């Protein structure tokens, strides 16, 4: 059956009018389409039929702050594909989106090539919940600390997750990149353990002294970032209560610190946690919380042995006990398991069901029991003729992970000219904090060398660097000492550089999930962000395929005379 655009429109409106519904895409990902996303998909579905507005204006990241200015190529048959999407909240409330200005004059970057200007990007307020931290039942001491750190309002996903975790549910938290998932699980944990916790009657008699929460992350950088987030909330006097156990760092020093500081929370990478645990230096049997951040990556083949050990030991009492006799369900309830990612494929749902006790799926503004989620089926896309064809179904897990505030483009360039295209792109968009992704380490160094040679401050981040070098590079980049960070997949997940205003794919990501995580390094917390994929002519079909899977407009463009020219593509799907 082939659907006409009108039918797709009606279908999507029907989806949008129910508060939420499940739509499941290929590679068995899970999709729960809540209202704002349904409206967004609706916009995407209509992309090809929108009326032409104005065609002459330029786009810079600076201009994206208040308005989008897009210049369209002269030769195009002009279908309007630019302009800001309404924020999710605006969509949900059917607030009219801000109309873009398309008639401003093109602007050239006036910045010297090497300038690094640290600027603050505006946060999208619609991402925040109508509820306060008090209403979510967080203890007063914790709220005080949050306020001291300038955190006064929870985001939507925090508002949904905090009460659920506080009610001791096992949970899968899914929400798009940069929406505040880290605090969504940290705050309910810190309400239960440590110096900021909710006062209880047993406080005086509480003899618990071992590790009470284990947080696992796939990379050192993400692990360290989570540690810093916990330290920030605990404050300087209590920050020793969290201990990092990441690979690449001195293991004996970590073991000594465990012994000396007796942390309540450990955060680490799977290999190091399981290594130290196997060596008998980390005791987690009495642990109350196990968090797997970027769970879909942690459950991949690479980590299976270490993850197996962690899942078997954390929060599981050793030796025979009455619980063992009671069977697996009783054993499960000894710890609370929280699984987190922007991309939750169905395999994670399946795993969560087998480990969890009445687990629920938590997304911003929606909570559903995992048992109600059925095996995914492909969903019809606008041009889908065969509902059972996986190639025509949308990769909904990746769709869900993309912040609505992003603009996506692709630009064709010969391999040998990619660095020049990258420079022109940065100048045209006046981007100040840029993350450029590549697939291999060696060419990555060449790119840094060429950028530096042309006066653009650039640095590299990849697995060949030692732990110290990696954290120094990252700190300098976050502090604005470098304008461009050239990196690989290592930085694609979890890395939070709020000022990042541009993500570049110098090599194509392997699939739409990888595209989504890379893209999510910009547009953090609803800020404006742009993603540009620089590819060769022969690779454009891959971009088109990802565009279809992600259901977002990835617009063809070029950079000439210091400005961005957006072309219309006749075959926008
Ligand atoms: N309630 C809040 N108020 C203000 N800022 C917040 C709040 N919650 C989180 N943030 C900030 O938002 C940024 C993004 O948060 P976080 O890294 O947790 O996002 P995420 O959803 O885990 O992203 P990713 O999927 O990429 O890992 C961080 O800089 C964090 O400090």
XYZ file of C-alpha atoms and ligand atoms in Angstrom:
604
model
C 0.000 0.000 0.000
C 1.448 3.406 -0.905
C 0.354 6.297 1.268
C -0.251 9.679 -0.251
C 1.159 12.699 1.545
C -2.386 13.597 2.567
C -2.843 10.181 4.138
C 0.446 10.491 5.985
C -0.670 13.896 7.194
C -3.944 12.519 8.562
C -2.137 9.535 10.051
C 0.336 11.771 11.857
C -2.386 14.116 13.058
C -4.183 11.116 14.488
C -0.978 10.152 16.294
C -0.537 13.666 17.526
C -4.050 13.877 18.883
C -3.608 10.856 21.136
C -1.179 11.794 23.919
C 1.324 9.135 23.031
C 1.625 5.982 21.015
C 4.174 3.341 20.168
C 5.791 3.232 16.813
C 8.612 0.829 16.308
C 11.273 0.989 13.657
C 13.930 -1.206 12.121
C 16.852 -2.855 13.904
C 14.232 -3.507 16.547
C 14.425 -0.096 18.162
C 11.723 1.093 20.457
C 9.718 4.148 19.721
C 7.259 5.779 21.937
C 6.098 8.842 20.099
C 4.872 11.445 22.526
C 2.895 14.417 21.399
C 5.633 16.968 20.744
C 7.597 14.478 18.650
C 4.471 13.501 16.772
C 3.960 17.119 15.873
C 7.626 17.324 14.868
C 7.320 14.317 12.613
C 4.241 15.910 11.199
C 6.333 18.920 10.256
C 8.906 16.664 8.691
C 6.290 14.749 6.774
C 5.111 18.008 5.279
C 8.559 19.167 4.380
C 8.201 18.552 0.701
C 4.991 20.510 0.361
C 5.696 23.642 2.370
C 5.159 26.850 0.486
C 8.120 28.890 -0.675
C 8.806 31.893 1.488
C 11.833 34.048 1.063
C 15.009 32.788 -0.527
C 17.648 35.301 0.273
C 19.334 35.458 3.595
C 22.434 34.041 5.199
C 22.803 31.738 8.148
C 25.296 32.168 10.918
C 25.227 30.552 14.322
C 25.141 34.006 15.839
C 22.052 34.770 13.835
C 20.449 31.533 14.965
C 20.246 32.958 18.463
C 17.227 35.032 17.713
C 16.298 34.110 14.207
C 17.370 31.919 11.348
C 18.747 33.582 8.260
C 19.169 31.208 5.388
C 20.415 31.904 1.899
C 19.125 29.630 -0.777
C 21.063 28.796 -3.916
C 19.898 30.749 -6.937
C 19.407 27.796 -9.215
C 17.177 25.855 -6.890
C 13.526 25.295 -7.428
C 13.124 26.487 -3.871
C 11.192 24.496 -1.439
C 11.585 26.117 1.906
C 13.427 23.807 4.217
C 14.993 26.287 6.629
C 13.714 28.079 9.682
C 13.579 27.072 13.291
C 11.374 24.282 14.437
C 9.135 25.116 17.350
C 10.368 23.752 20.625
C 8.749 20.571 21.831
C 6.750 22.373 24.482
C 5.604 24.969 21.995
C 4.464 22.179 19.717
C 2.657 20.404 22.480
C 0.802 23.520 23.462
C 0.220 24.374 19.817
C 2.052 27.641 20.291
C 2.696 29.298 16.971
C 6.377 28.979 16.103
C 8.427 32.130 15.791
C 8.536 33.151 12.141
C 12.079 33.326 10.796
C 13.414 36.368 9.138
C 14.584 35.522 5.650
C 15.404 38.932 4.328
C 18.458 40.024 6.201
C 21.614 40.661 4.250
C 24.254 37.944 4.169
C 26.890 38.529 6.789
C 30.566 37.698 6.583
C 32.495 36.684 9.607
C 34.438 39.638 10.946
C 36.432 37.566 13.385
C 40.156 37.073 12.937
C 40.885 33.484 11.965
C 42.483 32.474 15.189
C 40.054 34.220 17.495
C 38.428 32.113 20.156
C 35.487 33.887 21.659
C 33.711 32.145 24.461
C 30.062 32.882 24.189
C 27.069 31.713 26.116
C 24.272 30.169 24.123
C 20.708 30.699 25.199
C 18.977 27.773 26.896
C 15.509 26.852 25.645
C 13.148 27.386 28.562
C 10.491 25.121 27.125
C 12.722 22.197 28.072
C 12.066 22.865 31.741
C 9.273 21.353 33.753
C 6.387 23.299 35.228
C 7.210 21.617 38.549
C 9.847 22.709 41.026
C 12.466 20.527 42.741
C 10.421 20.938 45.970
C 7.330 19.518 44.277
C 9.335 16.491 43.193
C 9.962 15.752 46.851
C 13.731 16.328 46.948
C 15.120 16.912 50.459
C 15.760 20.547 51.527
C 19.544 20.153 51.860
C 19.792 18.838 48.329
C 17.613 21.653 46.995
C 19.846 24.176 48.778
C 22.906 22.723 47.081
C 21.165 22.761 43.680
C 20.219 26.397 44.140
C 23.799 27.239 45.090
C 24.881 25.701 41.790
C 22.314 27.793 39.935
C 19.956 24.878 39.284
C 16.478 26.042 40.177
C 14.074 24.178 37.884
C 14.068 20.539 36.796
C 13.970 19.627 33.131
C 11.036 17.586 31.815
C 12.896 14.294 31.976
C 14.047 15.043 35.529
C 10.502 15.867 36.503
C 9.345 12.509 35.137
C 12.205 10.385 36.452
C 12.806 11.714 39.980
C 9.468 10.604 41.522
C 9.622 7.222 39.756
C 13.121 6.432 41.020
C 12.201 7.745 44.472
C 9.312 5.254 44.486
C 11.975 2.565 44.056
C 11.018 1.525 40.560
C 13.565 0.021 38.251
C 13.613 2.396 35.314
C 14.765 2.936 31.766
C 15.267 6.661 31.141
C 15.129 7.797 27.542
C 15.267 11.391 26.451
C 17.113 13.292 23.805
C 20.746 14.289 24.063
C 21.468 17.206 26.372
C 18.096 17.105 28.150
C 19.520 16.510 31.641
C 19.395 12.729 32.063
C 22.408 12.702 34.402
C 20.682 14.684 37.144
C 17.472 12.765 36.413
C 19.063 9.720 38.040
C 21.599 11.420 40.339
C 19.119 13.530 42.274
C 16.881 10.686 43.491
C 20.015 8.728 44.428
C 21.424 11.659 46.401
C 18.034 11.984 48.104
C 18.578 8.508 49.530
C 22.286 8.332 50.274
C 24.977 10.690 51.519
C 24.919 13.912 53.519
C 22.110 15.572 51.527
C 19.644 12.723 51.856
C 16.098 12.848 53.134
C 16.133 12.433 56.948
C 14.757 9.064 58.096
C 13.848 7.522 61.447
C 16.698 5.011 61.196
C 19.281 7.744 60.647
C 20.900 7.254 64.068
C 21.131 3.493 63.709
C 22.193 3.483 60.059
C 25.388 1.412 60.025
C 25.726 1.290 56.247
C 29.245 2.227 55.219
C 30.007 0.489 51.915
C 29.419 1.603 48.353
C 25.717 2.305 47.856
C 25.587 3.320 44.210
C 27.562 2.132 41.190
C 27.347 4.186 38.019
C 28.820 2.668 34.862
C 29.695 4.676 31.738
C 31.378 3.509 28.527
C 34.181 6.100 28.404
C 36.602 7.711 30.857
C 35.478 11.152 29.740
C 31.847 10.435 30.460
C 32.766 8.750 33.749
C 34.795 11.793 34.832
C 32.016 14.115 33.758
C 29.527 12.235 35.937
C 31.992 12.341 38.857
C 32.269 16.113 38.485
C 28.474 16.426 38.406
C 28.196 14.441 41.681
C 31.051 16.431 43.263
C 29.374 19.676 42.268
C 26.171 18.686 44.063
C 27.891 17.205 47.115
C 30.002 20.331 47.534
C 33.712 20.647 48.387
C 33.496 19.132 51.867
C 31.885 15.884 50.808
C 33.249 15.321 47.348
C 35.428 12.437 48.539
C 32.188 10.449 48.853
C 32.308 9.860 45.114
C 35.198 7.933 43.597
C 36.119 7.520 39.945
C 37.198 4.087 38.765
C 37.989 4.740 35.131
C 40.437 2.868 32.952
C 43.739 4.459 31.947
C 44.295 5.871 35.436
C 46.502 4.361 38.108
C 44.657 1.358 39.480
C 46.458 1.054 42.808
C 45.796 4.699 43.545
C 42.123 4.105 42.908
C 42.186 1.083 45.218
C 43.909 3.099 47.938
C 41.359 5.872 47.602
C 38.556 3.325 47.938
C 40.078 2.104 51.177
C 40.823 5.548 52.563
C 37.755 7.555 51.534
C 35.104 4.845 51.817
C 33.020 6.397 49.020
C 29.275 5.936 48.851
C 29.177 6.297 45.090
C 31.594 4.912 42.522
C 31.542 5.922 38.875
C 33.596 4.078 36.331
C 34.136 2.226 33.120
C 33.096 -1.459 32.916
C 36.630 -2.859 32.638
C 38.057 -1.029 35.634
C 35.043 -1.608 37.882
C 35.000 -5.327 37.186
C 38.811 -5.567 37.493
C 38.873 -3.962 40.932
C 35.811 -5.883 42.025
C 37.357 -9.184 40.901
C 40.512 -8.259 42.834
C 38.421 -8.031 46.003
C 39.028 -4.289 46.516
C 35.529 -3.124 45.676
C 32.591 -4.506 47.608
C 29.279 -3.824 45.994
C 27.042 -6.564 47.349
C 25.237 -4.125 49.607
C 24.774 -1.624 46.825
C 21.306 -0.090 46.429
C 21.612 1.512 42.997
C 23.129 0.360 39.737
C 23.055 2.886 36.900
C 24.136 2.053 33.370
C 24.613 5.340 31.503
C 24.629 4.938 27.699
C 23.176 1.508 28.360
C 22.773 0.546 24.693
C 26.520 0.907 24.229
C 27.313 -0.865 27.505
C 25.269 -3.859 26.400
C 27.221 -4.207 23.171
C 29.498 -7.173 22.522
C 32.687 -5.309 23.548
C 31.659 -4.987 27.171
C 29.801 -8.234 27.659
C 32.169 -9.976 30.096
C 32.694 -6.970 32.345
C 29.024 -6.081 32.277
C 28.109 -9.637 33.127
C 30.251 -9.460 36.253
C 28.852 -6.082 37.253
C 25.253 -7.190 36.788
C 25.885 -10.376 38.739
C 27.647 -8.738 41.683
C 26.333 -5.235 42.278
C 23.595 -5.326 44.895
C 23.592 -9.081 45.049
C 24.243 -10.638 48.437
C 26.929 -13.297 48.345
C 26.416 -16.760 49.816
C 23.169 -18.637 50.253
C 20.401 -16.642 51.784
C 16.674 -16.868 52.129
C 16.502 -14.583 49.120
C 18.150 -17.196 46.921
C 15.578 -19.692 48.039
C 12.851 -17.215 47.164
C 14.121 -17.159 43.607
C 15.279 -14.624 41.059
C 12.628 -11.986 41.660
C 13.628 -11.552 45.294
C 17.291 -11.313 44.260
C 16.440 -8.646 41.743
C 14.764 -6.423 44.260
C 17.987 -6.052 46.272
C 19.145 -3.261 44.033
C 17.427 -0.670 41.910
C 18.577 -0.796 38.307
C 18.440 2.377 36.228
C 19.251 2.240 32.535
C 19.849 5.478 30.670
C 20.391 6.547 27.082
C 19.136 8.864 24.374
C 18.793 5.777 22.194
C 16.913 2.842 23.657
C 16.607 -0.049 21.221
C 14.207 -2.868 21.977
C 17.094 -5.063 23.136
C 17.487 -2.754 26.151
C 13.784 -3.037 26.974
C 14.120 -6.787 26.822
C 17.166 -6.743 29.095
C 15.512 -4.364 31.544
C 12.520 -6.643 31.808
C 14.712 -9.569 32.725
C 16.744 -7.683 35.368
C 14.140 -5.358 36.725
C 11.277 -5.582 39.114
C 8.208 -3.945 37.509
C 10.469 -1.701 35.438
C 9.084 1.382 33.721
C 10.122 3.418 30.724
C 10.516 7.074 31.677
C 10.541 9.749 29.031
C 9.897 13.458 29.336
C 6.186 13.716 30.062
C 5.462 9.995 29.811
C 5.921 6.899 31.948
C 4.895 3.394 30.860
C 5.393 -0.075 32.312
C 7.889 -2.037 30.229
C 5.541 -5.006 30.175
C 3.154 -3.008 28.005
C 5.781 -2.597 25.304
C 5.431 -5.109 22.515
C 7.914 -6.342 19.958
C 8.612 -3.548 17.521
C 7.096 -3.372 14.102
C 8.320 -1.194 11.276
C 6.528 2.106 10.855
C 5.446 3.647 7.581
C 7.452 6.566 6.399
C 6.087 9.070 3.940
C 7.252 7.140 0.912
C 6.886 3.714 2.382
C 5.190 1.264 0.147
C 5.695 -1.859 2.162
C 5.071 -1.713 5.895
C 7.156 -4.828 6.430
C 10.193 -3.509 4.617
C 12.912 -2.747 7.171
C 14.709 -0.534 4.657
C 11.713 1.765 4.547
C 11.075 1.887 8.243
C 12.300 4.711 10.406
C 15.032 4.172 12.995
C 12.917 5.581 15.739
C 15.381 5.085 18.562
C 17.718 7.529 16.861
C 14.843 9.873 15.950
C 13.924 10.150 19.622
C 17.432 11.121 20.589
C 17.728 14.223 18.419
C 17.117 17.547 20.131
C 14.475 19.528 18.215
C 16.634 22.667 18.245
C 19.213 21.318 15.757
C 19.675 22.343 12.125
C 21.203 19.686 9.865
C 23.095 20.201 6.597
C 25.381 18.285 4.311
C 27.986 19.630 1.978
C 29.779 17.841 -0.862
C 33.541 18.108 -0.942
C 36.415 16.136 -2.416
C 38.392 14.280 0.254
C 41.475 16.474 -0.233
C 39.428 19.668 0.220
C 37.534 18.661 3.330
C 39.658 20.703 5.728
C 39.154 23.819 3.619
C 35.437 23.156 3.522
C 35.512 22.724 7.288
C 37.219 26.112 7.710
C 34.807 27.823 5.344
C 31.897 26.262 7.205
C 33.189 27.479 10.587
C 33.697 31.008 9.252
C 30.377 31.135 7.439
C 28.480 30.046 10.533
C 30.711 32.063 12.862
C 30.949 28.981 15.027
C 33.077 29.383 18.144
C 33.100 25.923 19.707
C 33.282 23.181 17.125
C 33.515 19.406 17.448
C 34.659 17.661 14.246
C 34.214 13.894 14.081
C 36.384 11.492 12.129
C 36.542 7.705 12.076
C 40.298 7.091 12.359
C 43.053 8.544 14.488
C 45.842 9.113 11.956
C 43.995 11.387 9.516
C 42.574 13.181 12.547
C 46.069 14.413 13.457
C 46.565 15.686 9.885
C 43.384 17.725 10.124
C 44.538 19.345 13.375
C 47.906 20.110 11.767
C 46.281 21.705 8.710
C 43.845 23.779 10.761
C 46.624 25.042 13.000
C 48.766 25.803 9.945
C 45.939 27.971 8.673
C 45.670 29.840 11.952
C 42.691 28.091 13.479
C 43.165 26.880 17.063
C 42.524 23.152 16.994
C 43.280 20.128 19.117
C 42.813 16.381 19.024
C 41.050 13.939 21.347
C 41.209 10.191 20.832
C 41.988 6.932 22.592
C 45.727 6.990 21.762
C 46.206 9.860 24.211
C 46.812 9.071 27.870
C 44.194 9.846 30.494
C 45.932 13.021 31.666
C 46.343 14.339 28.117
C 42.699 13.576 27.389
C 41.395 15.462 30.410
C 43.739 18.403 29.760
C 42.627 18.667 26.125
C 38.995 18.519 27.116
C 39.400 21.121 29.843
C 41.204 23.506 27.496
C 38.550 23.022 24.834
C 35.769 23.645 27.361
C 37.603 26.749 28.583
C 37.639 28.107 25.036
C 41.388 27.750 24.418
C 40.689 25.859 21.196
C 38.050 26.588 18.653
C 37.970 23.112 17.102
C 38.160 19.722 18.754
C 38.931 17.026 16.197
C 37.937 13.696 17.638
C 36.491 10.265 16.964
C 33.626 8.137 18.282
C 35.143 8.422 21.765
C 33.504 11.817 22.169
C 30.204 11.000 20.523
C 28.388 9.930 23.658
C 27.597 11.899 26.741
C 30.223 14.616 26.308
C 28.742 17.865 27.600
C 30.252 21.058 26.231
C 27.322 23.442 26.581
C 28.901 26.103 24.329
C 29.377 23.720 21.399
C 27.516 25.429 18.566
C 28.625 23.285 15.638
C 29.201 19.580 15.047
C 30.944 18.520 11.857
C 31.084 15.024 10.416
C 34.331 14.942 8.460
C 33.776 11.210 8.026
C 30.343 9.696 7.812
C 29.040 8.091 10.988
C 28.419 4.373 10.639
C 24.655 4.596 11.094
C 21.842 6.865 12.197
C 22.343 6.059 15.887
C 25.975 7.196 15.656
C 24.845 10.262 13.701
C 22.354 11.093 16.453
C 24.879 10.816 19.302
C 27.481 12.889 17.444
C 24.842 15.489 16.566
C 23.783 15.607 20.214
C 27.099 17.213 21.236
C 25.554 20.492 20.117
C 22.137 21.920 20.936
C 22.587 21.011 24.622
C 19.680 21.827 26.893
C 17.647 23.244 24.033
C 20.365 25.614 22.830
C 20.658 26.249 19.120
C 23.060 23.964 17.318
C 24.083 23.062 13.777
C 25.299 19.762 12.378
C 27.143 19.715 9.049
C 28.186 16.508 7.341
C 30.992 17.024 4.824
C 30.970 14.116 2.411
C 32.054 13.110 -1.047
C 29.616 13.033 -3.931
C 29.567 9.229 -3.889
C 28.552 9.216 -0.216
C 25.467 11.398 -0.467
C 23.172 8.393 -0.699
C 24.250 7.462 2.846
C 23.283 10.921 4.098
C 19.933 10.640 2.334
C 19.368 7.259 3.934
C 20.113 8.626 7.395
C 17.878 11.591 6.712
C 15.073 9.210 5.938
C 15.716 7.063 9.004
C 15.989 10.047 11.307
C 13.042 11.885 9.750
C 14.871 15.209 9.931
C 15.719 17.524 7.064
C 19.466 17.256 6.379
C 19.705 20.013 3.807
C 22.278 20.179 1.016
C 24.430 23.259 1.239
C 27.730 24.854 0.267
C 29.929 27.552 1.736
C 30.968 30.328 -0.571
C 32.160 33.881 0.025
C 31.895 33.494 3.766
C 28.283 32.442 3.820
C 26.107 29.395 3.836
C 24.109 28.642 0.713
C 21.310 26.176 1.303
C 20.155 24.259 -1.737
C 16.781 22.799 -2.162
C 16.689 19.135 -2.911
C 13.945 17.993 -5.148
C 13.882 14.500 -3.778
C 13.414 15.351 -0.104
C 11.743 12.306 1.384
N 17.705 21.352 35.843
C 18.729 21.853 35.205
N 18.919 23.198 35.148
C 19.966 23.724 34.470
N 20.898 22.979 33.808
C 20.753 21.647 33.833
C 19.670 21.014 34.526
N 19.805 19.688 34.366
C 20.909 19.485 33.619
N 21.477 20.657 33.305
C 22.683 20.834 32.468
O 22.322 20.419 31.146
C 23.436 19.891 30.460
C 23.076 18.564 29.810
O 22.806 17.607 30.811
P 23.234 16.074 30.655
O 24.665 15.970 30.278
O 22.772 15.370 31.853
O 22.345 15.653 29.388
P 22.043 14.195 28.837
O 20.583 14.140 28.571
O 22.609 13.164 29.743
O 22.832 14.220 27.445
P 23.512 12.987 26.631
O 22.396 12.116 26.130
O 24.246 13.654 25.523
O 24.406 12.259 27.575
C 24.544 19.785 31.493
O 25.414 20.880 31.297
C 23.834 19.912 32.828
O 24.637 20.469 33.838
